[in-house]
Coordinates of C-alpha atoms in Angstrom, one line a residue:
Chain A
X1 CA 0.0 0.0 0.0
X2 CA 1.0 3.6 -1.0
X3 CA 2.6 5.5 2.5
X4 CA 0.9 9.2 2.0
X5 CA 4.7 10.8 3.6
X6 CA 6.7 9.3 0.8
X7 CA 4.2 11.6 -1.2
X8 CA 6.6 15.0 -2.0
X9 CA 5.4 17.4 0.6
X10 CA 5.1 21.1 -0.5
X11 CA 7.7 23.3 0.8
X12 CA 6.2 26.3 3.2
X13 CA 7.5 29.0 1.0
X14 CA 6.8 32.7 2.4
X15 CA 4.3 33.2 -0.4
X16 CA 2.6 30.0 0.5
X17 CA 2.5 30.3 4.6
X18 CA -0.6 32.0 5.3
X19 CA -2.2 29.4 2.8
X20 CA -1.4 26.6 4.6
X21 CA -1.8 28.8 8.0
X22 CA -5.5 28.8 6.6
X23 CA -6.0 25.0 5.5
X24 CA -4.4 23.8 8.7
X25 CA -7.2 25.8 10.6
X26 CA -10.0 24.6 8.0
X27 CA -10.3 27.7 6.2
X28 CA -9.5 28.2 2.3
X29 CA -7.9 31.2 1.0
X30 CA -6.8 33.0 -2.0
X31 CA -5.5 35.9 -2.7
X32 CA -7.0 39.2 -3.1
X33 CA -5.8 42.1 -5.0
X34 CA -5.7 45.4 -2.7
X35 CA -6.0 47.5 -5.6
X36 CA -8.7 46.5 -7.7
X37 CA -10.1 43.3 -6.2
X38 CA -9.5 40.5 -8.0
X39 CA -8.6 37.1 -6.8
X40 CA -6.0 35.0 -7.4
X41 CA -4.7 32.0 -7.0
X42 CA -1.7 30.9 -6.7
X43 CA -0.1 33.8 -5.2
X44 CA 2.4 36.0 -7.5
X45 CA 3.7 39.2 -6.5
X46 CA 1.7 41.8 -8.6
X47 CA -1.7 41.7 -10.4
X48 CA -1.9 41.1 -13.7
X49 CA -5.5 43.0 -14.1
X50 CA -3.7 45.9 -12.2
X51 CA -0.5 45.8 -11.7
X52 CA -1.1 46.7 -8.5
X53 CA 1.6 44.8 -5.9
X54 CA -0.5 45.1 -2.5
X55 CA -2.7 42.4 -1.7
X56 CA -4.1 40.3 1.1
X57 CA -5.5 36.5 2.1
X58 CA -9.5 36.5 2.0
X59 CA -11.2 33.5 2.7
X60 CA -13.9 32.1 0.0
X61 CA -16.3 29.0 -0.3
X62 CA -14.3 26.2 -0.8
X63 CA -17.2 25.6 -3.1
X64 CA -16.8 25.2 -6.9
X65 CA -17.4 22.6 -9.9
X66 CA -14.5 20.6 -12.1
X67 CA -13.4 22.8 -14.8
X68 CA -11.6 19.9 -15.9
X69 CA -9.5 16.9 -15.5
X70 CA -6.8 14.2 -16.3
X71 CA -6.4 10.9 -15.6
X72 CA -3.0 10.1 -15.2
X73 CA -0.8 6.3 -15.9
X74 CA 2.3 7.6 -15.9
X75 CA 4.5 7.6 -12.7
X76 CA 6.7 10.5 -12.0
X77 CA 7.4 10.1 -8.5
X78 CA 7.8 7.4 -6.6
X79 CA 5.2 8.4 -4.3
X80 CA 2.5 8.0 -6.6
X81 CA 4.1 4.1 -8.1
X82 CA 0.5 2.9 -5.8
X83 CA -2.0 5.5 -7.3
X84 CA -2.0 5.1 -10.6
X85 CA -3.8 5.6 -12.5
X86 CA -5.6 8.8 -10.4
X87 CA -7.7 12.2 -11.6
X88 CA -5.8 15.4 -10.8
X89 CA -8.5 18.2 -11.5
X90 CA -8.7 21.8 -12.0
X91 CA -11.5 23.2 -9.5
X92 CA -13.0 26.3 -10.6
X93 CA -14.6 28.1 -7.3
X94 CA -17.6 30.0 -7.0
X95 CA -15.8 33.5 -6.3
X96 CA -13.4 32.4 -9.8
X97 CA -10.0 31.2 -9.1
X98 CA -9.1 27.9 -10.3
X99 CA -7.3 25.4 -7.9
X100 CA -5.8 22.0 -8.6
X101 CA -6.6 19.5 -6.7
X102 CA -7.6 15.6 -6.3
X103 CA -11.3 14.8 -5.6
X104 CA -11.4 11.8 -2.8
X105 CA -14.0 9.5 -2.3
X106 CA -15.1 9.5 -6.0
X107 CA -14.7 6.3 -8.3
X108 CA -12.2 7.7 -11.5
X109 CA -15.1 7.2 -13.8
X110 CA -17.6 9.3 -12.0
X111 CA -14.9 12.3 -12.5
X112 CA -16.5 14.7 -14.6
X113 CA -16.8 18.5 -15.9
X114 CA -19.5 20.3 -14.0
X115 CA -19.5 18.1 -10.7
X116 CA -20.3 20.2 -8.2
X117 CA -17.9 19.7 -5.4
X118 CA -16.3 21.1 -2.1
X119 CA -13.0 21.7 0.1
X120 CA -11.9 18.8 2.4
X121 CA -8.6 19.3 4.4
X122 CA -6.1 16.3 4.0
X123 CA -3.7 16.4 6.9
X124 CA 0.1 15.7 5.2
X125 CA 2.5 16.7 7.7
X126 CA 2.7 18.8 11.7
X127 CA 2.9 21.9 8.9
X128 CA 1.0 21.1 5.7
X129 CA -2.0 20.3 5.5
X130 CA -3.6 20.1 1.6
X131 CA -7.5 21.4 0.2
X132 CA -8.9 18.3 -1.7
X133 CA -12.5 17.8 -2.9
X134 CA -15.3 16.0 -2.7
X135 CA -19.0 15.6 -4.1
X136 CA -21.6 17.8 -3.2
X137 CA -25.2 18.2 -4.0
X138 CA -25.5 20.4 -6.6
Chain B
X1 CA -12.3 42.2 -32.2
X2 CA -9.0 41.1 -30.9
X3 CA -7.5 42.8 -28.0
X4 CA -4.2 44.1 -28.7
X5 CA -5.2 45.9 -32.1
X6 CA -4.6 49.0 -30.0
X7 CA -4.9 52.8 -31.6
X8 CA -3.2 51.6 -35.1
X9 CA -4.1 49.4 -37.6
X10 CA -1.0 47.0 -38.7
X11 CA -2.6 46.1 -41.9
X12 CA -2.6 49.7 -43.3
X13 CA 1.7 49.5 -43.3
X14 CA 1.4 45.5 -44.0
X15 CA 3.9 44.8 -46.9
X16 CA 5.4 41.4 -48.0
X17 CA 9.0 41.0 -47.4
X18 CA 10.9 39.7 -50.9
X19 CA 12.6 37.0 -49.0
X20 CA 13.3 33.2 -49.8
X21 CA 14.0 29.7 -47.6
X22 CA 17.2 29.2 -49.8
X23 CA 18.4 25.9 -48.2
X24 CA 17.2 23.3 -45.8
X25 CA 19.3 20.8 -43.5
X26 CA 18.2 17.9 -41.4
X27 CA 21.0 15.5 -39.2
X28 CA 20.0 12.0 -38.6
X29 CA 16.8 12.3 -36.0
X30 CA 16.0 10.3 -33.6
X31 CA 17.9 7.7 -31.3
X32 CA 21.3 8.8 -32.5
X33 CA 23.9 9.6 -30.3
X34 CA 27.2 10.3 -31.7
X35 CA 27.1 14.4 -31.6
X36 CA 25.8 16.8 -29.0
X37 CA 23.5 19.2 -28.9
X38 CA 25.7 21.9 -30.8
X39 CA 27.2 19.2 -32.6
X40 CA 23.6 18.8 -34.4
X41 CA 23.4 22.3 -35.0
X42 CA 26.8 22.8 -36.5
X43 CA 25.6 19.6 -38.6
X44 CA 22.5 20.9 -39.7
X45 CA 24.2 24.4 -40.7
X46 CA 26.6 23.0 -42.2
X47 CA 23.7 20.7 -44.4
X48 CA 21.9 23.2 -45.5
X49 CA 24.3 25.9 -46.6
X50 CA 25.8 22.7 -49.0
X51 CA 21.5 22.0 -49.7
X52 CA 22.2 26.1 -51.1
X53 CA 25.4 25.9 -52.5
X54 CA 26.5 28.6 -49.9
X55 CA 30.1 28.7 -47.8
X56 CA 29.8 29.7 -44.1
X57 CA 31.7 32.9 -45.7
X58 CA 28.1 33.7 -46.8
X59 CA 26.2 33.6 -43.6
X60 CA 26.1 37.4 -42.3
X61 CA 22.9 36.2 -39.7
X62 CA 22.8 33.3 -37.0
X63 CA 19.3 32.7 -35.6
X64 CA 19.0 29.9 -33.1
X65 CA 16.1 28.1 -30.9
X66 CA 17.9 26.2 -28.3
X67 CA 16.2 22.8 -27.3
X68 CA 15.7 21.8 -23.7
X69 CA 19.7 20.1 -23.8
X70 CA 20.7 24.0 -24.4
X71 CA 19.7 24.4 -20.6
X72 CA 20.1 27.9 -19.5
X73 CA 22.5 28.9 -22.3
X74 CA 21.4 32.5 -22.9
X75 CA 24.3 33.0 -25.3
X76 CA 23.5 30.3 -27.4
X77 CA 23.5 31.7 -30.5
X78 CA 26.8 32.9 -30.0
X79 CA 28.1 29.5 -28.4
X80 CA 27.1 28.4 -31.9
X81 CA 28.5 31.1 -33.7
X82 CA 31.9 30.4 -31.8
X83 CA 31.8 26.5 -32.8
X84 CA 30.9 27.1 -37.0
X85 CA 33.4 29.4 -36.5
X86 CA 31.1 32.3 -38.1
X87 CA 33.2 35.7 -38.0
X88 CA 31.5 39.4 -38.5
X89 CA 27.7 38.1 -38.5
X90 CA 25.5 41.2 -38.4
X91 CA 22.4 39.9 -36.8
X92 CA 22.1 37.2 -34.3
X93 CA 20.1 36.2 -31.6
X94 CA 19.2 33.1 -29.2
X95 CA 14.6 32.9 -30.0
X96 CA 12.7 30.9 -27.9
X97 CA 8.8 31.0 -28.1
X98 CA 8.6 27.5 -27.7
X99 CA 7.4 25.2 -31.0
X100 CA 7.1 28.5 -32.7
X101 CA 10.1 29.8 -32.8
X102 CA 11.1 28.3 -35.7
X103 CA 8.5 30.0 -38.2
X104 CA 9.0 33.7 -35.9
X105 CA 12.9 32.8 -36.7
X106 CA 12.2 33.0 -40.6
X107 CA 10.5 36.0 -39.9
X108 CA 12.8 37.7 -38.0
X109 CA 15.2 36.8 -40.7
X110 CA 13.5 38.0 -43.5
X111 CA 12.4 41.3 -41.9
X112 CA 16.1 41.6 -40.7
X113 CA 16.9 41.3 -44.9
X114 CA 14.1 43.0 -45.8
X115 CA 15.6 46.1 -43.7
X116 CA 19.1 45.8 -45.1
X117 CA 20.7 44.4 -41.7
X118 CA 22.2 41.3 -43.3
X119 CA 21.9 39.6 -46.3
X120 CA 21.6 36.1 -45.6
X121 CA 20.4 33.9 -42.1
X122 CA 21.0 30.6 -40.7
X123 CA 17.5 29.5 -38.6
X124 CA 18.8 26.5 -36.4
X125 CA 17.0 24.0 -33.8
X126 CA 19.0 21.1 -32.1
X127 CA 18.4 19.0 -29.3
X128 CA 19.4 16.2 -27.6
X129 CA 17.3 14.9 -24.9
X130 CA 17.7 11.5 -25.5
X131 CA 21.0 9.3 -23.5
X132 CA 22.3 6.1 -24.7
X133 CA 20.4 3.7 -23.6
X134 CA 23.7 2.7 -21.3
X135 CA 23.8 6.2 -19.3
X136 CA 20.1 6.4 -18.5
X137 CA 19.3 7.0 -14.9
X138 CA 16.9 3.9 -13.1
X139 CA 16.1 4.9 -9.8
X140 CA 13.3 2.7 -8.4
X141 CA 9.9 4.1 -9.0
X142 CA 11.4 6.5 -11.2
X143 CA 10.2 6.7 -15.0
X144 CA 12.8 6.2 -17.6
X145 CA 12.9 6.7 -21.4
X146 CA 12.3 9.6 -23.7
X147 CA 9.0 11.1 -22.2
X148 CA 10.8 10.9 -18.4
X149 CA 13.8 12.7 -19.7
X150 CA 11.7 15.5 -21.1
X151 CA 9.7 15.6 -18.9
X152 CA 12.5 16.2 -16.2
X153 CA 14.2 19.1 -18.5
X154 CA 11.0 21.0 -18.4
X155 CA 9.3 20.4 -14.5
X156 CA 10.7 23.5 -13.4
X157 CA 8.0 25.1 -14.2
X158 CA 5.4 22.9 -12.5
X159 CA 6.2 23.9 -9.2
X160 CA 6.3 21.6 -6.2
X161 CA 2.3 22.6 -4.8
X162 CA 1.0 20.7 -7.9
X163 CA 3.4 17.9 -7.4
X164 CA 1.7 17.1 -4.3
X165 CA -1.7 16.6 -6.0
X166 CA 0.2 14.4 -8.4
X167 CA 0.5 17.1 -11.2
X168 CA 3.5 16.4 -13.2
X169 CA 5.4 17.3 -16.7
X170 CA 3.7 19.0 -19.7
X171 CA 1.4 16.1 -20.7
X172 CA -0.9 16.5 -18.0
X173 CA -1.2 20.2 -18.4
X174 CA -2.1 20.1 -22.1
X175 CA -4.3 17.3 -21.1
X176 CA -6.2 19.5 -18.9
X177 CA -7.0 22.3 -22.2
X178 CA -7.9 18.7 -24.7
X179 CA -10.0 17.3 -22.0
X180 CA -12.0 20.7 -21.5
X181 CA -12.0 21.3 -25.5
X182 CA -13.8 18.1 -25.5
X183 CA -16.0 18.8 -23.2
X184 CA -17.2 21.8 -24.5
X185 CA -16.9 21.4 -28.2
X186 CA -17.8 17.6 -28.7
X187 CA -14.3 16.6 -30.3
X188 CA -13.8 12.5 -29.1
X189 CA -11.4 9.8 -28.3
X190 CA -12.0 8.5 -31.9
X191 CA -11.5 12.2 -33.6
X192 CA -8.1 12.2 -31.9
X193 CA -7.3 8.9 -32.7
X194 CA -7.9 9.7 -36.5
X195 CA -5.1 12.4 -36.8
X196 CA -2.6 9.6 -35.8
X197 CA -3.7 7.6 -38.1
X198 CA -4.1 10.3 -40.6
X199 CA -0.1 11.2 -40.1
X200 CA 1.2 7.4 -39.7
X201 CA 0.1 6.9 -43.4
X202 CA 2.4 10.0 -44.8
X203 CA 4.7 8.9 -42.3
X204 CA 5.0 5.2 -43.9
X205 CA 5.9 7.5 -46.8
X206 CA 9.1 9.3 -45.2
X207 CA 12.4 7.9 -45.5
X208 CA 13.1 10.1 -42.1
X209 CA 10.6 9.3 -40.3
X210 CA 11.1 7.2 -37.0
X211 CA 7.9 5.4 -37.4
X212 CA 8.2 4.8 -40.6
X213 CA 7.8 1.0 -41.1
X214 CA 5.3 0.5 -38.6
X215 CA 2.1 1.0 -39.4
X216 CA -0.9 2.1 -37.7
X217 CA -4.9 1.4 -37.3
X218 CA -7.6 3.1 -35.1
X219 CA -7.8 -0.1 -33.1
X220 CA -4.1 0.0 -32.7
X221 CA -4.3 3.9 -31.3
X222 CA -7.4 3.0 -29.0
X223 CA -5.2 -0.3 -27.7
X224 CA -2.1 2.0 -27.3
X225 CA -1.0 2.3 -23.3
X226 CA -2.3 5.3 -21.8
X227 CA 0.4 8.7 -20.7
X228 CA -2.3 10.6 -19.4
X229 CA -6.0 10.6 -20.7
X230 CA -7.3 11.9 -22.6
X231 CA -4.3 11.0 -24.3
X232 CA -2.8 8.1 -25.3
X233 CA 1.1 7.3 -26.0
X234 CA -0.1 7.5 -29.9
X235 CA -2.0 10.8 -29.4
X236 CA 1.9 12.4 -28.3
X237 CA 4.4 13.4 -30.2
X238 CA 8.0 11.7 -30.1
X239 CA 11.2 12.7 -28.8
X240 CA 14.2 13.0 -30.9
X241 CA 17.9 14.4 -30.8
X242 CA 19.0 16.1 -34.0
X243 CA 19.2 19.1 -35.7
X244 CA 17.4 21.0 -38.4
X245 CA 17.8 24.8 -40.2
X246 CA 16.8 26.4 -43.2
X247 CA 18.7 29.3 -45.4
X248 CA 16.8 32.7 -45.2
X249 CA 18.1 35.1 -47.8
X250 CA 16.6 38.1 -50.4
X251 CA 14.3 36.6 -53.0
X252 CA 16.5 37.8 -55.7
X253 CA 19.5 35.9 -53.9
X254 CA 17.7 33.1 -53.5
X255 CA 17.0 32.8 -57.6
X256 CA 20.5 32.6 -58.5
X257 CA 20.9 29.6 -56.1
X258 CA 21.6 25.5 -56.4
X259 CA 18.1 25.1 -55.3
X260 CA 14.4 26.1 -56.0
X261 CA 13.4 29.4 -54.0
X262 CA 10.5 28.8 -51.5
X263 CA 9.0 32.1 -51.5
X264 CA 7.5 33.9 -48.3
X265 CA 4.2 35.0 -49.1
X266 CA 2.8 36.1 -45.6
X267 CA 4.0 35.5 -42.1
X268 CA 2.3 36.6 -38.7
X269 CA 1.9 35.6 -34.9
X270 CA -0.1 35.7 -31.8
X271 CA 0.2 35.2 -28.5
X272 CA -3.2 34.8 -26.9
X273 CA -2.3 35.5 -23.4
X274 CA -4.4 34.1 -20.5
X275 CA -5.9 31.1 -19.6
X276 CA -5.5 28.4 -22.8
X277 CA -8.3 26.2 -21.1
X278 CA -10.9 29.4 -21.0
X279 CA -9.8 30.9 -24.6
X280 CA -9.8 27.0 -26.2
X281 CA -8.3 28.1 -28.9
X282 CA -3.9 29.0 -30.2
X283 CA -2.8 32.3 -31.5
X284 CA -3.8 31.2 -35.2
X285 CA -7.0 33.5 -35.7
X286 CA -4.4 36.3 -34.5
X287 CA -1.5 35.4 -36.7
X288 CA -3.1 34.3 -39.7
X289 CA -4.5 37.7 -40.0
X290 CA -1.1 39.3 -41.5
X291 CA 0.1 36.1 -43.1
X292 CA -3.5 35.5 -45.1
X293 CA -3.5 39.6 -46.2
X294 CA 0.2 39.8 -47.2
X295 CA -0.1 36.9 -49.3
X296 CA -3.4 37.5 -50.7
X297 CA -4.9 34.4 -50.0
X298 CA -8.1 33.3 -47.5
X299 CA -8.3 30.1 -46.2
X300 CA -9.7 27.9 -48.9
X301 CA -6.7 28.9 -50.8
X302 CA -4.3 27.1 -48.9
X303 CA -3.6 23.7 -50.8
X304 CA -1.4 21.8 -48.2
X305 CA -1.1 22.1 -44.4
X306 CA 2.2 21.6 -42.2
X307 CA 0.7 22.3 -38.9
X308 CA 2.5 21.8 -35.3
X309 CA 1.4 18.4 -33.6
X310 CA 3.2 18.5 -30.4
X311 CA -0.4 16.6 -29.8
X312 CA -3.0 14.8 -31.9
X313 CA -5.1 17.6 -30.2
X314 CA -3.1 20.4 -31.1
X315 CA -4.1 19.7 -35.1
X316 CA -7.8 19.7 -34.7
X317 CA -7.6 23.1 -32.9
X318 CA -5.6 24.7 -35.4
X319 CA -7.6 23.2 -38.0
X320 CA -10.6 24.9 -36.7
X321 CA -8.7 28.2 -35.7
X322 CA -7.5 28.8 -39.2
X323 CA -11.2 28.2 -40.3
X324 CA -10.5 24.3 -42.4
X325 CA -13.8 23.4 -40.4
X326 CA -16.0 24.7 -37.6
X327 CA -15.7 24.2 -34.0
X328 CA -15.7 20.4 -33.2
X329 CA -16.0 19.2 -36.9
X330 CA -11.6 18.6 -37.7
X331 CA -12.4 15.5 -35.8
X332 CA -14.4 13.9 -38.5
X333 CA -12.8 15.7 -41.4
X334 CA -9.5 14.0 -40.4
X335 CA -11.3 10.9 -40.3
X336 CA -12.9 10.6 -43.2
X337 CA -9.5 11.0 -44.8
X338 CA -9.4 14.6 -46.2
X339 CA -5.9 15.4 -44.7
X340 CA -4.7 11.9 -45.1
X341 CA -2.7 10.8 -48.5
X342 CA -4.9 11.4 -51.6
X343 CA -7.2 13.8 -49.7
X344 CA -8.5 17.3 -50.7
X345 CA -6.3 19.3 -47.7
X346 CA -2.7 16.9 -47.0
X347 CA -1.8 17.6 -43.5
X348 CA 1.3 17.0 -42.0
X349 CA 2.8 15.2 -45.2
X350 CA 5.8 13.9 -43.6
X351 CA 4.1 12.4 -40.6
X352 CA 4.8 15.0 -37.8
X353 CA 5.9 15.4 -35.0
X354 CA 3.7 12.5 -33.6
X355 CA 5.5 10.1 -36.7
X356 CA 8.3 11.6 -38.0
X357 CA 10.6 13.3 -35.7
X358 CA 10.5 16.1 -33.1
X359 CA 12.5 19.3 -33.9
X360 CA 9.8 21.5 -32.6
X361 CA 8.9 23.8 -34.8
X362 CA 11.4 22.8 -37.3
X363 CA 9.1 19.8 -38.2
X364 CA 6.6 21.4 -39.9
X365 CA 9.0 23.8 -41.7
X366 CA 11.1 21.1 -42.7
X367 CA 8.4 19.4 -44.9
X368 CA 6.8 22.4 -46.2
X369 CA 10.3 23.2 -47.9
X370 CA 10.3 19.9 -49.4
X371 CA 7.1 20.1 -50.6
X372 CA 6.8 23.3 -52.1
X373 CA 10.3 22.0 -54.1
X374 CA 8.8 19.2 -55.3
X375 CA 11.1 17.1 -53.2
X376 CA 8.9 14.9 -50.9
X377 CA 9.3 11.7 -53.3
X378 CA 6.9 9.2 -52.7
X379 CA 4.6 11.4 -50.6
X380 CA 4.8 14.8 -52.7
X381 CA 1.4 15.9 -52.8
X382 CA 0.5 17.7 -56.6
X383 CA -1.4 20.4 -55.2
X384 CA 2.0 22.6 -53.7
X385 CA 1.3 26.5 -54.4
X386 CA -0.1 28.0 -51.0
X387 CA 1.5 26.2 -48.4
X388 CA 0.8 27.1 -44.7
X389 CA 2.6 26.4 -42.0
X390 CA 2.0 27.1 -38.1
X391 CA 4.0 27.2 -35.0
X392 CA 2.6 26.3 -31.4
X393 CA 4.1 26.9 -28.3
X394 CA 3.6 26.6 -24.8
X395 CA -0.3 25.5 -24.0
X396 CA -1.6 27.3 -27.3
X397 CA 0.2 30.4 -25.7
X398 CA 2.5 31.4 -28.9
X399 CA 1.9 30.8 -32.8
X400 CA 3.4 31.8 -35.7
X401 CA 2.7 31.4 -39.1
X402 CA 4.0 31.2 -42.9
X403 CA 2.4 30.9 -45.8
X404 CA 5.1 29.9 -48.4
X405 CA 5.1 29.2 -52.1
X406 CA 7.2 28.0 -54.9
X407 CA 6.2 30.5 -57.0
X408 CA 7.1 34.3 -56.8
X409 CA 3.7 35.8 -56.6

């Protein structure tokens, strides 16, 4: 059986802290643009609607629908040798950004665009902890 | 309306540059190992100056689109420069807009003739991904072989958040546009399968293609393993080290030449910008804007198609971007044979990238110049006077395009 830790672990870059600050408490958050509002996700240091380099954490949903998906068979990483073949999708939440993610709980061929779905937390290490999905009611 | 037209209209100052592809040269492709990256360069230089009875004395312009075994070689273009041992060029530059830099390399050339900079311009592409089967890496786990090792070149860019959701190398992420395209635009599993099959068959035709002797059915595609799906191993291209350039020189120069001239009629890009799974579409309807007006031609014009395949995909999008069908149709054009040898539009006459050999943009620009010459042999279509070809690079972030002909005007 697959051992989730041999999985790589995202590093806890500065731009990425208060992201993970967030998922370990539950919360989802992308950024938010100080000068003109737009959200963002994942975080860079300017806007690209704006220009503008200010901007802050805001919390949103964690609801959203698959924009779209893969299926992948290939291994790239050791960590994944017991996975394949899994779904790595592109979640596009209700306030806009797009996220990707895995969906858990949901049979490969049940993956599709449209699903409506939600944030779930998945606990990786003391420091990360990672935003999946899962199925909702529509 | 595009954005980016902006306060002036481009097509009022549009002219056609009286420039040529004088020469072509293509190294061995494939699983060969006996030169390096430059060494293919220098090889494929060297080809296609003989290919126009030119000397390196003649070269006053060095273009060159390093492939991933360049790494972070900035300078490349003069690192080649130094090992042709090229003295007093007058233009030069290292061009890298992905799989279409090699048609915005011929334009930079002729516009760089065209302006009196230089006079005549060596566009180069070599790569060497590939290791001997002997020096491969085999860590446990680990994938080996020619998507692995490109697939390791490029995963800077991937970052290491998606690698934790399992989200690796470039297949996936142009899986993610296809699967969507699909989605909204009907395009199916069979529709991609066709276009492989489409280019096997003119592939069974090259002499220099890889996949040349084998031969390939729908069944065979659908039974192929799967990389990442929507795609199967059949719907990606290959991986090859070589090299490949062309000769671009003043139309006039090019007449009194060893070879045929292959005339530039028009030549444009575009670079859509922004999300390539939202816009569902490559820089074509941008580029071909220029290119179709400067040569005088529309669409239905065009008599033979060399379009990038870095996926099966990738050729049914830029079929409908540059208007050969409507959304969602290329998929059953391609398979009821209409690109495919004897059809009404040849597409990808040499195989492509998917059957023949991968020199990015080269590819594509490598058969249309032996085309429009009359030079493809068994697989020369008749039909060879308004020849398109496009560039693709990134996810449907950068095109270019070139509509060439062996006639004047």
């Amino acid at each position: 059986m697959s051992t989730p830790s041999a999985r790589p672990i995202p590093e806890v870059s500065p731009a990425l802290a208060p992201y993970f600050a967030a998922a370990r408490a539950g919360r989802l958050v992308v950024q938010r643009c100080t000068g003109c509002g737009a959200l963002r996700f994942p975080p860079r240091e300017l806007c690209s609607v704006c220009l503008a380099t200010e901007a802050a954490w805001q919390e949103v949903s964690g609801r959203g629908e698959i924009f779209s998906y893969y299926v992948m068979h290939q291994i790239y990483h050791p960590g994944f040798a017991a996975e394949v073949p899994y779904a790595v999708v592109v979640v596009k939440l209700e306030e806009g950004p797009k996220l990707t993610s895995n969906v858990v709980d949901c049979p490969l061929d049940e993956i599709a665009i449209g699903m409506p779905v939600e944030v779930v937390f998945e606990e990786l290490s003391p420091e990360v902890t990672l935003p999946k999905f899962r199925r909702r009611a529509r | 309306m595009f954005d980016g037209d902006g306060v002036l209209s481009y097509e009022d100052t549009m002219r056609k540059c009286a420039a040529a592809i004088a020469g072509l040269g293509l190294t061995a492709q494939g699983k060969v190992y006996d030169r390096t990256h430059v060494g293919f360069a220098v090889e494929a230089v060297r080809l296609a100056l003989e290919d126009a009875g030119l000397a390196r004395t003649d070269l006053d312009g060095l273009l060159l689109n390093p492939g991933v075994a360049w790494g972070q070689a900035t300078m490349g273009a003069f690192m080649l420069q130094q090992a042709l041992g090229l003295r007093n060029l007058r233009l030069a530059a290292t061009v890298n807009l992905g799989g279409a830099t090699a048609a915005a390399m011929v334009q930079q050339a002729a516009l760089a003739i065209d302006a009196g900079l230089c006079t005549t311009v060596a566009c180069v592409f070599s790569d060497r991904p590939l290791q001997p089967p002997d020096q491969r890496r085999s860590r446990a786990g680990e994938p080996t072989g020619s998507a692995a090792a490109y697939a390791a070149a490029r995963s800077p860019a991937t970052g290491n958040l998606d690698a934790a959701y399992g989200q690796f190398g470039t297949n996936a992420l142009y899986a993610l546009v296809a699967r969507r395209y699909m989605h909204v635009y009907g395009t199916t599993q069979d529709d991609l399968g066709a276009v492989a099959v489409a280019q096997r068959r003119w592939a069974n035709m090259n002499p220099a293609a890889q996949f040349r002797d084998v031969p390939l059915t729908l069944a065979d595609y659908h039974a192929s393993r799967w990389v990442v799906e929507p795609f199967h191993v059949l719907d990606c291209c290959l991986v090859s080290n070589g090299g490949a350039a062309v000769i671009v020189t003043s139309a006039d120069r090019a007449r009194g030449l060893r070879k045929p001239p292959v005339y530039i009629w028009g030549m444009g890009q575009g670079h859509p910008g922004g999300d390539p799974a939202e816009n569902l579409a490559s820089g074509a309807p941008l580029a071909m804007r220029p290119a179709f007006a400067t040569a005088g031609v529309e669409t239905r014009d065009v008599q033979l198609c060399e379009l990038y395949d870095c996926y099966t995909f990738t050729v049914l999008v830029t079929l409908e971007d540059y208007g050969f069908c409507p959304r969602g149709e290329a998929g059953a054009f391609v398979a009821e044979g209409h690109t495919a040898p004897a059809g009404r539009l040849p597409v990808n006459t040499g195989g492509g990238q998917l059957s023949s050999f991968y020199m990015w943009g080269m590819t594509p620009l490598v058969e249309a110049v032996l085309q429009a010459r009359g030079e493809a042999g068994e697989r020369q279509v008749p039909r060879r006077d308004v020849v398109l070809v496009s560039g693709n690079g990134g996810l449907l972030s950068t095109h270019s395009t070139l509509v060439l002909s062996p006639l004047a005007s």
